[in-house]
Amino acid sequence: MLNILQSETEKLQNLIVPDSVQKEQFIETVEKIEKLTTLDYKHLLTEVAQEAGWIVLKIVLALIIYFIGKQLIKWVIRIMDKAFVRHKVEASLRSFLRSLVKALLMIMLVFAIVQTLGINTSSFLALFASAGLAIGMALSGTLQNFAGGVILLILRPYKVGDYIEAQGQSGTVESIGLFSTCLKTPDHQTIYVPNNAIATSIIDNYSQSDIRRVDWTLSISYGDDVDVARREILAMLTADSRVLTDTPPVVYVQNLGESSVNLSIRAWVANGDYWSLFFDMNEKMYKELPTKGINFPFPQVDVNIKNNK
């Protein structure tokens, strides 16, 4: 019991502050009050007004830079468009370069505004660098397609309107985007092929040249006159105005098959006439050659039966 009373007495003594300490605290409080009463509020308000005016001025300058910068960007884009039209730059490459230059100029404008506001741009650069690294790792496949699109737009292995075959797909190029190429098939299906896959694969561009060679393989029966078949086929081809005469059509004996003589027929046409001539001549040869004594054989096998009686 005595110990408990002693501990409680010590606690009460600790709560009692000596007179000297109380005097010091009182004096400090009085000094603070005197400072507040003697403070030059006019000078303080002047400094606050100056700082506020400087902040408003920086905001106004930033807005002026923003509007002037936007007009300059539009002016640069218009000059680029005129230059593209004058030099006949492809529409896909034109759109890509316009978007790229506009994005770069907008980034420069943002940094100019940030510097005008007095913000340290080094922190923004570090933020963009770290964000770019994170986004690059997350979107590695998309960035590969973007890089493939840049390569395709610069090297231009094909352009809008070309008929190409790549990655097992074929069709007319509708558009070349930054991430994929849009193909329209002859039966009007729309196919999107990733640019990275096309840029690293073999591309067959059937529209690159102005002329193309049409090839047929025709099988005739053994015993038919090859000279007659050649003469009639050449007559059909030369009579067609779509066949180019600079390089005359030819008919060769390609090989001797198991049940037929196979002829190789070649003719040159304008690129746009390829399929129409191909299908028309198929039908014409099928209808007219039999009237000239040329027959189309069926596959046949000789069977010998032995009588062991």
Short mmCIF file of the C-alpha atoms (twelve columns), coordinates in Angstrom:
data_MODEL
# 
_entry.id   MODEL 
# 
loop_
_atom_site.group_PDB 
_atom_site.id 
_atom_site.type_symbol 
_atom_site.label_atom_id 
_atom_site.label_alt_id 
_atom_site.label_comp_id 
_atom_site.label_asym_id 
_atom_site.label_seq_id 
_atom_site.Cartn_x 
_atom_site.Cartn_y 
_atom_site.Cartn_z 
_atom_site.pdbx_PDB_model_num 
ATOM 1   C CA . MET A 1   0.000   0.000   0.000    1 
ATOM 2   C CA . LEU A 2   2.834   2.317   0.858    1 
ATOM 3   C CA . ASN A 3   4.482   1.636   -2.518   1 
ATOM 4   C CA . ILE A 4   1.304   2.546   -4.362   1 
ATOM 5   C CA . LEU A 5   1.033   5.857   -2.517   1 
ATOM 6   C CA . GLN A 6   4.652   6.691   -3.322   1 
ATOM 7   C CA . SER A 7   4.167   6.036   -7.067   1 
ATOM 8   C CA . GLU A 8   1.077   8.200   -7.226   1 
ATOM 9   C CA . THR A 9   2.916   11.012  -5.417   1 
ATOM 10  C CA . GLU A 10  5.768   10.872  -7.978   1 
ATOM 11  C CA . LYS A 11  3.252   11.122  -10.846  1 
ATOM 12  C CA . LEU A 12  1.687   14.247  -9.328   1 
ATOM 13  C CA . GLN A 13  5.112   15.829  -8.855   1 
ATOM 14  C CA . ASN A 14  5.936   15.202  -12.534  1 
ATOM 15  C CA . LEU A 15  2.718   16.958  -13.587  1 
ATOM 16  C CA . ILE A 16  3.606   20.099  -11.631  1 
ATOM 17  C CA . VAL A 17  5.745   22.422  -13.798  1 
ATOM 18  C CA . PRO A 18  8.313   24.571  -11.944  1 
ATOM 19  C CA . ASP A 19  7.761   28.336  -11.807  1 
ATOM 20  C CA . SER A 20  10.862  29.079  -13.898  1 
ATOM 21  C CA . VAL A 21  9.612   26.931  -16.789  1 
ATOM 22  C CA . GLN A 22  6.165   28.502  -16.600  1 
ATOM 23  C CA . LYS A 23  7.748   31.970  -16.780  1 
ATOM 24  C CA . GLU A 24  9.770   31.044  -19.872  1 
ATOM 25  C CA . GLN A 25  6.704   29.657  -21.644  1 
ATOM 26  C CA . PHE A 26  4.730   32.781  -20.765  1 
ATOM 27  C CA . ILE A 27  7.464   35.048  -22.140  1 
ATOM 28  C CA . GLU A 28  7.601   33.088  -25.399  1 
ATOM 29  C CA . THR A 29  3.834   33.383  -25.809  1 
ATOM 30  C CA . VAL A 30  3.967   37.140  -25.229  1 
ATOM 31  C CA . GLU A 31  6.759   37.549  -27.796  1 
ATOM 32  C CA . LYS A 32  4.740   35.653  -30.398  1 
ATOM 33  C CA . ILE A 33  1.744   37.879  -29.788  1 
ATOM 34  C CA . GLU A 34  3.937   40.998  -30.084  1 
ATOM 35  C CA . LYS A 35  5.302   39.751  -33.411  1 
ATOM 36  C CA . LEU A 36  1.793   39.257  -34.731  1 
ATOM 37  C CA . THR A 37  0.765   42.740  -33.616  1 
ATOM 38  C CA . THR A 38  3.881   44.367  -35.140  1 
ATOM 39  C CA . LEU A 39  3.718   42.364  -38.444  1 
ATOM 40  C CA . ASP A 40  3.741   44.536  -41.598  1 
ATOM 41  C CA . TYR A 41  0.542   43.297  -43.219  1 
ATOM 42  C CA . LYS A 42  0.863   45.809  -46.020  1 
ATOM 43  C CA . HIS A 43  4.233   44.372  -47.030  1 
ATOM 44  C CA . LEU A 44  2.869   40.854  -46.705  1 
ATOM 45  C CA . LEU A 45  -0.119  41.627  -48.909  1 
ATOM 46  C CA . THR A 46  2.185   43.270  -51.451  1 
ATOM 47  C CA . GLU A 47  4.340   40.167  -51.646  1 
ATOM 48  C CA . VAL A 48  1.271   37.929  -51.958  1 
ATOM 49  C CA . ALA A 49  -0.119  40.167  -54.699  1 
ATOM 50  C CA . GLN A 50  3.197   40.096  -56.557  1 
ATOM 51  C CA . GLU A 51  3.384   36.300  -56.374  1 
ATOM 52  C CA . ALA A 52  -0.231  35.950  -57.475  1 
ATOM 53  C CA . GLY A 53  0.355   38.370  -60.343  1 
ATOM 54  C CA . TRP A 54  3.422   36.395  -61.451  1 
ATOM 55  C CA . ILE A 55  1.452   33.133  -61.336  1 
ATOM 56  C CA . VAL A 56  -1.388  34.678  -63.367  1 
ATOM 57  C CA . LEU A 57  1.150   36.073  -65.843  1 
ATOM 58  C CA . LYS A 58  2.723   32.606  -66.300  1 
ATOM 59  C CA . ILE A 59  -0.713  31.084  -66.846  1 
ATOM 60  C CA . VAL A 60  -1.555  33.737  -69.438  1 
ATOM 61  C CA . LEU A 61  1.800   33.170  -71.190  1 
ATOM 62  C CA . ALA A 62  1.160   29.415  -71.196  1 
ATOM 63  C CA . LEU A 63  -2.265  29.934  -72.783  1 
ATOM 64  C CA . ILE A 64  -0.772  32.251  -75.410  1 
ATOM 65  C CA . ILE A 65  1.939   29.682  -76.204  1 
ATOM 66  C CA . TYR A 66  -0.724  26.973  -76.443  1 
ATOM 67  C CA . PHE A 67  -2.916  28.838  -78.949  1 
ATOM 68  C CA . ILE A 68  0.028   30.079  -81.012  1 
ATOM 69  C CA . GLY A 69  1.558   26.585  -80.970  1 
ATOM 70  C CA . LYS A 70  -1.693  25.008  -82.192  1 
ATOM 71  C CA . GLN A 71  -1.852  27.443  -85.106  1 
ATOM 72  C CA . LEU A 72  1.792   26.757  -85.967  1 
ATOM 73  C CA . ILE A 73  1.140   22.999  -85.921  1 
ATOM 74  C CA . LYS A 74  -1.841  23.427  -88.275  1 
ATOM 75  C CA . TRP A 75  0.304   25.582  -90.551  1 
ATOM 76  C CA . VAL A 76  3.082   22.955  -90.636  1 
ATOM 77  C CA . ILE A 77  0.566   20.169  -91.375  1 
ATOM 78  C CA . ARG A 78  -0.945  22.195  -94.251  1 
ATOM 79  C CA . ILE A 79  2.509   22.740  -95.748  1 
ATOM 80  C CA . MET A 80  3.207   19.002  -95.443  1 
ATOM 81  C CA . ASP A 81  -0.085  18.124  -97.163  1 
ATOM 82  C CA . LYS A 82  0.721   20.441  -100.076 1 
ATOM 83  C CA . ALA A 83  4.189   18.931  -100.371 1 
ATOM 84  C CA . PHE A 84  2.729   15.405  -100.307 1 
ATOM 85  C CA . VAL A 85  0.277   16.261  -103.073 1 
ATOM 86  C CA . ARG A 86  2.989   17.938  -105.141 1 
ATOM 87  C CA . HIS A 87  5.319   14.951  -104.838 1 
ATOM 88  C CA . LYS A 88  2.457   12.409  -105.168 1 
ATOM 89  C CA . VAL A 89  3.160   10.676  -101.872 1 
ATOM 90  C CA . GLU A 90  0.975   7.616   -101.273 1 
ATOM 91  C CA . ALA A 91  -2.117  8.199   -99.126  1 
ATOM 92  C CA . SER A 92  -1.118  5.639   -96.486  1 
ATOM 93  C CA . LEU A 93  2.390   7.066   -96.013  1 
ATOM 94  C CA . ARG A 94  0.948   10.581  -96.067  1 
ATOM 95  C CA . SER A 95  -1.452  9.814   -93.216  1 
ATOM 96  C CA . PHE A 96  1.257   8.117   -91.155  1 
ATOM 97  C CA . LEU A 97  3.775   10.955  -91.527  1 
ATOM 98  C CA . ARG A 98  1.132   13.566  -90.787  1 
ATOM 99  C CA . SER A 99  0.112   11.796  -87.566  1 
ATOM 100 C CA . LEU A 100 3.727   11.253  -86.510  1 
ATOM 101 C CA . VAL A 101 4.791   14.878  -87.066  1 
ATOM 102 C CA . LYS A 102 1.663   16.184  -85.364  1 
ATOM 103 C CA . ALA A 103 2.264   13.992  -82.304  1 
ATOM 104 C CA . LEU A 104 5.904   15.102  -82.032  1 
ATOM 105 C CA . LEU A 105 4.979   18.776  -82.346  1 
ATOM 106 C CA . MET A 106 2.258   18.418  -79.706  1 
ATOM 107 C CA . ILE A 107 4.766   16.832  -77.298  1 
ATOM 108 C CA . MET A 108 7.155   19.739  -77.886  1 
ATOM 109 C CA . LEU A 109 4.314   22.193  -77.261  1 
ATOM 110 C CA . VAL A 110 3.388   20.489  -73.981  1 
ATOM 111 C CA . PHE A 111 6.994   20.670  -72.741  1 
ATOM 112 C CA . ALA A 112 7.173   24.360  -73.692  1 
ATOM 113 C CA . ILE A 113 4.009   25.054  -71.688  1 
ATOM 114 C CA . VAL A 114 5.308   23.078  -68.701  1 
ATOM 115 C CA . GLN A 115 8.574   25.033  -68.718  1 
ATOM 116 C CA . THR A 116 6.675   28.332  -68.934  1 
ATOM 117 C CA . LEU A 117 4.687   27.377  -65.835  1 
ATOM 118 C CA . GLY A 118 7.980   26.805  -64.018  1 
ATOM 119 C CA . ILE A 119 7.582   23.069  -63.558  1 
ATOM 120 C CA . ASN A 120 10.742  20.963  -63.678  1 
ATOM 121 C CA . THR A 121 10.616  18.971  -66.916  1 
ATOM 122 C CA . SER A 122 13.199  16.435  -65.777  1 
ATOM 123 C CA . SER A 123 10.566  14.760  -63.590  1 
ATOM 124 C CA . PHE A 124 8.231   14.558  -66.595  1 
ATOM 125 C CA . LEU A 125 10.970  13.029  -68.703  1 
ATOM 126 C CA . ALA A 126 11.652  10.413  -66.052  1 
ATOM 127 C CA . LEU A 127 7.924   9.701   -65.798  1 
ATOM 128 C CA . PHE A 128 7.573   9.334   -69.571  1 
ATOM 129 C CA . ALA A 129 10.634  7.095   -69.722  1 
ATOM 130 C CA . SER A 130 9.363   4.752   -67.017  1 
ATOM 131 C CA . ALA A 131 5.850   4.743   -68.475  1 
ATOM 132 C CA . GLY A 132 7.234   4.064   -71.940  1 
ATOM 133 C CA . LEU A 133 9.260   1.133   -70.639  1 
ATOM 134 C CA . ALA A 134 6.251   -0.363  -68.857  1 
ATOM 135 C CA . ILE A 135 3.970   0.125   -71.857  1 
ATOM 136 C CA . GLY A 136 6.611   -1.288  -74.203  1 
ATOM 137 C CA . MET A 137 6.936   -4.451  -72.145  1 
ATOM 138 C CA . ALA A 138 3.160   -4.881  -71.906  1 
ATOM 139 C CA . LEU A 139 2.522   -4.182  -75.582  1 
ATOM 140 C CA . SER A 140 5.557   -5.805  -77.178  1 
ATOM 141 C CA . GLY A 141 3.473   -7.546  -79.854  1 
ATOM 142 C CA . THR A 142 1.598   -4.357  -80.704  1 
ATOM 143 C CA . LEU A 143 4.849   -2.408  -80.938  1 
ATOM 144 C CA . GLN A 144 6.244   -5.057  -83.295  1 
ATOM 145 C CA . ASN A 145 3.206   -4.543  -85.519  1 
ATOM 146 C CA . PHE A 146 3.774   -0.780  -85.307  1 
ATOM 147 C CA . ALA A 147 7.402   -1.222  -86.362  1 
ATOM 148 C CA . GLY A 148 6.248   -3.498  -89.184  1 
ATOM 149 C CA . GLY A 149 3.793   -0.821  -90.316  1 
ATOM 150 C CA . VAL A 150 6.566   1.780   -90.371  1 
ATOM 151 C CA . ILE A 151 8.753   -0.544  -92.459  1 
ATOM 152 C CA . LEU A 152 5.920   -1.235  -94.904  1 
ATOM 153 C CA . LEU A 153 5.090   2.443   -95.276  1 
ATOM 154 C CA . ILE A 154 8.728   3.373   -95.871  1 
ATOM 155 C CA . LEU A 155 9.789   0.491   -98.140  1 
ATOM 156 C CA . ARG A 156 6.358   0.297   -99.838  1 
ATOM 157 C CA . PRO A 157 6.373   -3.297  -101.146 1 
ATOM 158 C CA . TYR A 158 2.706   -2.674  -101.969 1 
ATOM 159 C CA . LYS A 159 0.246   0.196   -101.947 1 
ATOM 160 C CA . VAL A 160 -3.481  0.708   -101.628 1 
ATOM 161 C CA . GLY A 161 -5.245  -0.916  -104.586 1 
ATOM 162 C CA . ASP A 162 -2.621  -3.626  -105.199 1 
ATOM 163 C CA . TYR A 163 -3.617  -7.276  -105.272 1 
ATOM 164 C CA . ILE A 164 -1.218  -9.180  -103.026 1 
ATOM 165 C CA . GLU A 165 -0.765  -12.558 -101.371 1 
ATOM 166 C CA . ALA A 166 0.927   -12.845 -97.974  1 
ATOM 167 C CA . GLN A 167 0.655   -15.102 -94.932  1 
ATOM 168 C CA . GLY A 168 -1.663  -17.428 -96.847  1 
ATOM 169 C CA . GLN A 169 -4.139  -14.612 -97.522  1 
ATOM 170 C CA . SER A 170 -4.760  -12.803 -100.794 1 
ATOM 171 C CA . GLY A 171 -6.826  -9.800  -101.766 1 
ATOM 172 C CA . THR A 172 -6.832  -6.158  -102.775 1 
ATOM 173 C CA . VAL A 173 -5.179  -3.800  -100.280 1 
ATOM 174 C CA . GLU A 174 -7.867  -1.548  -98.825  1 
ATOM 175 C CA . SER A 175 -5.706  0.286   -96.305  1 
ATOM 176 C CA . ILE A 176 -2.294  0.113   -94.627  1 
ATOM 177 C CA . GLY A 177 -2.618  0.986   -90.952  1 
ATOM 178 C CA . LEU A 178 0.030   1.334   -88.308  1 
ATOM 179 C CA . PHE A 179 -0.755  -2.093  -86.868  1 
ATOM 180 C CA . SER A 180 -2.433  -4.130  -89.629  1 
ATOM 181 C CA . THR A 181 -3.117  -4.240  -93.352  1 
ATOM 182 C CA . CYS A 182 -6.711  -4.560  -94.538  1 
ATOM 183 C CA . LEU A 183 -7.325  -6.854  -97.521  1 
ATOM 184 C CA . LYS A 184 -10.558 -7.191  -99.510  1 
ATOM 185 C CA . THR A 185 -10.944 -10.631 -101.089 1 
ATOM 186 C CA . PRO A 186 -12.631 -11.141 -104.481 1 
ATOM 187 C CA . ASP A 187 -15.747 -12.410 -102.664 1 
ATOM 188 C CA . HIS A 188 -15.751 -9.204  -100.545 1 
ATOM 189 C CA . GLN A 189 -14.426 -10.628 -97.307  1 
ATOM 190 C CA . THR A 190 -12.391 -8.243  -95.170  1 
ATOM 191 C CA . ILE A 191 -9.147  -9.639  -93.750  1 
ATOM 192 C CA . TYR A 192 -6.816  -7.838  -91.331  1 
ATOM 193 C CA . VAL A 193 -3.243  -9.136  -91.409  1 
ATOM 194 C CA . PRO A 194 -0.773  -7.945  -88.696  1 
ATOM 195 C CA . ASN A 195 1.936   -5.758  -90.188  1 
ATOM 196 C CA . ASN A 196 4.736   -7.566  -88.390  1 
ATOM 197 C CA . ALA A 197 3.679   -10.857 -90.004  1 
ATOM 198 C CA . ILE A 198 3.604   -9.292  -93.479  1 
ATOM 199 C CA . ALA A 199 6.845   -7.341  -93.063  1 
ATOM 200 C CA . THR A 200 8.753   -10.528 -92.216  1 
ATOM 201 C CA . SER A 201 7.138   -12.816 -94.803  1 
ATOM 202 C CA . ILE A 202 7.167   -13.337 -98.568  1 
ATOM 203 C CA . ILE A 203 4.815   -10.945 -100.380 1 
ATOM 204 C CA . ASP A 204 3.450   -11.689 -103.847 1 
ATOM 205 C CA . ASN A 205 2.407   -8.377  -105.399 1 
ATOM 206 C CA . TYR A 206 0.441   -9.175  -108.536 1 
ATOM 207 C CA . SER A 207 -0.178  -5.503  -109.311 1 
ATOM 208 C CA . GLN A 208 3.442   -4.342  -109.305 1 
ATOM 209 C CA . SER A 209 3.929   -4.817  -113.056 1 
ATOM 210 C CA . ASP A 210 1.750   -3.427  -115.808 1 
ATOM 211 C CA . ILE A 211 1.603   -6.756  -117.666 1 
ATOM 212 C CA . ARG A 212 1.270   -10.390 -116.605 1 
ATOM 213 C CA . ARG A 213 1.694   -13.764 -118.249 1 
ATOM 214 C CA . VAL A 214 -1.310  -16.068 -118.353 1 
ATOM 215 C CA . ASP A 215 -0.499  -19.789 -118.198 1 
ATOM 216 C CA . TRP A 216 -2.744  -22.717 -119.111 1 
ATOM 217 C CA . THR A 217 -2.059  -26.445 -119.013 1 
ATOM 218 C CA . LEU A 218 -4.188  -28.342 -121.535 1 
ATOM 219 C CA . SER A 219 -4.329  -32.133 -121.834 1 
ATOM 220 C CA . ILE A 220 -5.129  -33.745 -125.201 1 
ATOM 221 C CA . SER A 221 -5.490  -37.396 -126.122 1 
ATOM 222 C CA . TYR A 222 -2.668  -39.531 -127.475 1 
ATOM 223 C CA . GLY A 223 -3.062  -39.751 -131.230 1 
ATOM 224 C CA . ASP A 224 -4.413  -36.196 -131.619 1 
ATOM 225 C CA . ASP A 225 -2.441  -33.922 -133.920 1 
ATOM 226 C CA . VAL A 226 -0.361  -31.569 -131.760 1 
ATOM 227 C CA . ASP A 227 0.216   -29.179 -134.682 1 
ATOM 228 C CA . VAL A 228 -3.513  -28.800 -135.215 1 
ATOM 229 C CA . ALA A 229 -4.047  -28.149 -131.508 1 
ATOM 230 C CA . ARG A 230 -1.245  -25.568 -131.482 1 
ATOM 231 C CA . ARG A 231 -2.589  -23.815 -134.592 1 
ATOM 232 C CA . GLU A 232 -6.131  -23.590 -133.268 1 
ATOM 233 C CA . ILE A 233 -5.078  -22.381 -129.817 1 
ATOM 234 C CA . LEU A 234 -2.793  -19.703 -131.275 1 
ATOM 235 C CA . ALA A 235 -5.589  -18.583 -133.581 1 
ATOM 236 C CA . MET A 236 -7.905  -18.128 -130.606 1 
ATOM 237 C CA . LEU A 237 -5.309  -16.122 -128.703 1 
ATOM 238 C CA . THR A 238 -4.205  -13.849 -131.543 1 
ATOM 239 C CA . ALA A 239 -7.824  -13.095 -132.374 1 
ATOM 240 C CA . ASP A 240 -8.395  -11.742 -128.870 1 
ATOM 241 C CA . SER A 241 -7.555  -8.035  -128.590 1 
ATOM 242 C CA . ARG A 242 -6.548  -8.420  -124.936 1 
ATOM 243 C CA . VAL A 243 -3.520  -10.548 -125.835 1 
ATOM 244 C CA . LEU A 244 -0.402  -8.399  -126.265 1 
ATOM 245 C CA . THR A 245 1.391   -8.771  -129.588 1 
ATOM 246 C CA . ASP A 246 4.799   -7.497  -128.424 1 
ATOM 247 C CA . THR A 247 5.487   -10.972 -127.043 1 
ATOM 248 C CA . PRO A 248 3.477   -13.463 -129.136 1 
ATOM 249 C CA . PRO A 249 1.682   -16.336 -127.369 1 
ATOM 250 C CA . VAL A 250 3.292   -19.767 -127.494 1 
ATOM 251 C CA . VAL A 251 2.188   -23.400 -127.160 1 
ATOM 252 C CA . TYR A 252 4.644   -26.095 -126.016 1 
ATOM 253 C CA . VAL A 253 4.406   -29.799 -125.331 1 
ATOM 254 C CA . GLN A 254 5.007   -29.728 -121.598 1 
ATOM 255 C CA . ASN A 255 5.188   -33.440 -120.891 1 
ATOM 256 C CA . LEU A 256 3.778   -36.823 -121.808 1 
ATOM 257 C CA . GLY A 257 1.418   -37.946 -119.082 1 
ATOM 258 C CA . GLU A 258 0.109   -41.382 -118.267 1 
ATOM 259 C CA . SER A 259 -3.041  -40.898 -120.350 1 
ATOM 260 C CA . SER A 260 -2.592  -37.526 -122.072 1 
ATOM 261 C CA . VAL A 261 -0.245  -35.172 -123.856 1 
ATOM 262 C CA . ASN A 262 0.006   -32.009 -121.751 1 
ATOM 263 C CA . LEU A 263 0.388   -28.690 -123.544 1 
ATOM 264 C CA . SER A 264 1.709   -25.518 -121.887 1 
ATOM 265 C CA . ILE A 265 0.090   -22.332 -123.226 1 
ATOM 266 C CA . ARG A 266 1.428   -18.844 -122.446 1 
ATOM 267 C CA . ALA A 267 0.203   -15.382 -123.382 1 
ATOM 268 C CA . TRP A 268 0.903   -11.845 -122.107 1 
ATOM 269 C CA . VAL A 269 -1.886  -9.450  -121.182 1 
ATOM 270 C CA . ALA A 270 -2.384  -6.186  -119.313 1 
ATOM 271 C CA . ASN A 271 -2.581  -6.712  -115.583 1 
ATOM 272 C CA . GLY A 272 -6.265  -5.863  -115.394 1 
ATOM 273 C CA . ASP A 273 -7.184  -8.383  -118.128 1 
ATOM 274 C CA . TYR A 274 -5.550  -11.401 -116.494 1 
ATOM 275 C CA . TRP A 275 -8.549  -13.172 -114.989 1 
ATOM 276 C CA . SER A 276 -11.044 -12.274 -117.702 1 
ATOM 277 C CA . LEU A 277 -8.800  -13.706 -120.437 1 
ATOM 278 C CA . PHE A 278 -7.959  -16.764 -118.329 1 
ATOM 279 C CA . PHE A 279 -11.593 -17.755 -117.784 1 
ATOM 280 C CA . ASP A 280 -12.741 -16.828 -121.309 1 
ATOM 281 C CA . MET A 281 -10.046 -18.914 -122.977 1 
ATOM 282 C CA . ASN A 282 -10.792 -21.901 -120.740 1 
ATOM 283 C CA . GLU A 283 -14.357 -21.928 -121.968 1 
ATOM 284 C CA . LYS A 284 -13.429 -21.192 -125.572 1 
ATOM 285 C CA . MET A 285 -10.873 -24.023 -125.804 1 
ATOM 286 C CA . TYR A 286 -13.312 -26.458 -124.224 1 
ATOM 287 C CA . LYS A 287 -16.024 -25.604 -126.733 1 
ATOM 288 C CA . GLU A 288 -14.051 -25.184 -129.974 1 
ATOM 289 C CA . LEU A 289 -11.156 -27.648 -129.843 1 
ATOM 290 C CA . PRO A 290 -13.368 -30.791 -130.021 1 
ATOM 291 C CA . THR A 291 -14.832 -29.469 -133.278 1 
ATOM 292 C CA . LYS A 292 -11.303 -29.501 -134.724 1 
ATOM 293 C CA . GLY A 293 -10.677 -33.130 -133.792 1 
ATOM 294 C CA . ILE A 294 -8.886  -32.416 -130.503 1 
ATOM 295 C CA . ASN A 295 -10.164 -34.541 -127.623 1 
ATOM 296 C CA . PHE A 296 -9.771  -34.210 -123.866 1 
ATOM 297 C CA . PRO A 297 -8.945  -37.627 -122.423 1 
ATOM 298 C CA . PHE A 298 -10.265 -39.179 -119.257 1 
ATOM 299 C CA . PRO A 299 -7.844  -40.897 -116.913 1 
ATOM 300 C CA . GLN A 300 -7.579  -44.514 -118.018 1 
ATOM 301 C CA . VAL A 301 -5.808  -47.646 -116.855 1 
ATOM 302 C CA . ASP A 302 -5.055  -50.742 -118.954 1 
ATOM 303 C CA . VAL A 303 -6.140  -53.934 -117.158 1 
ATOM 304 C CA . ASN A 304 -4.813  -57.296 -118.404 1 
ATOM 305 C CA . ILE A 305 -6.712  -60.435 -117.308 1 
ATOM 306 C CA . LYS A 306 -4.836  -63.682 -117.396 1 
ATOM 307 C CA . ASN A 307 -6.620  -66.991 -117.741 1 
ATOM 308 C CA . ASN A 308 -4.760  -69.601 -115.747 1 
ATOM 309 C CA . LYS A 309 -6.991  -72.513 -116.832 1 
# 
